Coordinates of C-alpha atoms in Angstrom, one line a residue:
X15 CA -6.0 -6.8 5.1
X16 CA -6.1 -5.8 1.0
X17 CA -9.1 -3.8 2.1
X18 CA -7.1 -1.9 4.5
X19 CA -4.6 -0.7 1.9
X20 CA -7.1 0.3 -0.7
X21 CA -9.5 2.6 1.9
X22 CA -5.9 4.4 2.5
X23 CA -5.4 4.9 -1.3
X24 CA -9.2 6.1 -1.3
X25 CA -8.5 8.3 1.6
X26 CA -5.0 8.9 2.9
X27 CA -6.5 10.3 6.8
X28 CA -6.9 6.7 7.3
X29 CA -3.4 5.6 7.4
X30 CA -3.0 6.9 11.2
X31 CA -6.0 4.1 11.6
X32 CA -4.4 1.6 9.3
X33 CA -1.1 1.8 11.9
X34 CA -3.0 1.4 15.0
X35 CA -4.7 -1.6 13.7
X36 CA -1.7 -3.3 11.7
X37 CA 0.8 -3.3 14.5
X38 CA 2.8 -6.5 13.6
X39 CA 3.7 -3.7 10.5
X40 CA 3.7 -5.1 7.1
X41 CA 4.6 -9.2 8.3
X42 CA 1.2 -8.4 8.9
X43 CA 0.4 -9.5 5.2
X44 CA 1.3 -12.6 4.1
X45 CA 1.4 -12.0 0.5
X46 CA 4.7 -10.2 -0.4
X47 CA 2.7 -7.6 -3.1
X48 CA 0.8 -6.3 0.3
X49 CA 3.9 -6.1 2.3
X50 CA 5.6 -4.4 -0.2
X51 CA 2.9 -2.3 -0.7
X52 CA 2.3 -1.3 2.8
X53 CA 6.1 -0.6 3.3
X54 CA 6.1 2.1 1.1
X55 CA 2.8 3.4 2.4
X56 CA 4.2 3.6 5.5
X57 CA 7.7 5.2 4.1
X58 CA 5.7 8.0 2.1
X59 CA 3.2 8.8 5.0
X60 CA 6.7 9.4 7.5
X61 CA 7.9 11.8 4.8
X62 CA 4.3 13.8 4.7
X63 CA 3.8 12.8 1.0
X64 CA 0.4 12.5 -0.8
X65 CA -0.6 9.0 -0.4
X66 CA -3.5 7.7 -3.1
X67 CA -3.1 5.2 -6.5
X68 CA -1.2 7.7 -8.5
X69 CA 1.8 8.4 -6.1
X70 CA 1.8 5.2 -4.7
X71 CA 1.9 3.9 -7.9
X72 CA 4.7 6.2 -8.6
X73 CA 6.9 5.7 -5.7
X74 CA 6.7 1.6 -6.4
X75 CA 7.8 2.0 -9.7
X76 CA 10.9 4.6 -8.3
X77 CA 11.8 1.9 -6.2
X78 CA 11.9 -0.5 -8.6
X79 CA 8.9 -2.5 -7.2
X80 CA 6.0 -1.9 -9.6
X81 CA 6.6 -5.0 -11.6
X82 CA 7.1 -7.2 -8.2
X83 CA 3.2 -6.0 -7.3
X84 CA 1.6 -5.8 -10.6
X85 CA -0.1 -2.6 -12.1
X86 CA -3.7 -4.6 -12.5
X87 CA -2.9 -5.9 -8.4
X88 CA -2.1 -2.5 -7.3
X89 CA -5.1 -1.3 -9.4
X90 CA -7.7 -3.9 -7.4
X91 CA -6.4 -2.4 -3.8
X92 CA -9.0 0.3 -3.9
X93 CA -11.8 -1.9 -4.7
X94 CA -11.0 -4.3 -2.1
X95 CA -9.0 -7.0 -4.0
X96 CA -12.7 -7.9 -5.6
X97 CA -12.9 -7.2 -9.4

């Protein structure tokens, strides 16, 4: 499901797709850094904001959350988890 999250931060249209296929929402993930992540994808696509790395990076680290996911995790999403 990492995969998931990074083709949304590679192209935010897919997040309609990434709904319909994670409906269990984010207890979907079992790692907390994906949950956490997907929560806030999920808060910022409600509100109509931008949704790639940069803002999503942004919003975690708003919310106090950056640190709980890691900079160099969040950074892997897009590729997949595989560096």
């Amino acid at each position: 499901f990492p995969v998931t999250i990074g083709c949304v931060m590679l192209d935010a249209s897919k997040m309609n797709d990434c709904i319909e296929a994670l409906k269990g929402g984010p207890d979907c993930f079992y790692d907390i850094r994906n949950q956490t992540v997907y929560k806030t994808m999920l808060k910022m696509f409600e509100r109509g904001e931008l949704i790639d790395a940069i803002t999503l990076m942004q919003r975690l680290k708003d919310e106090g959350r950056l640190e709980e996911v890691g900079l160099e995790y969040l950074s892997q999403l897009p590729l997949g988890g595989f560096i």
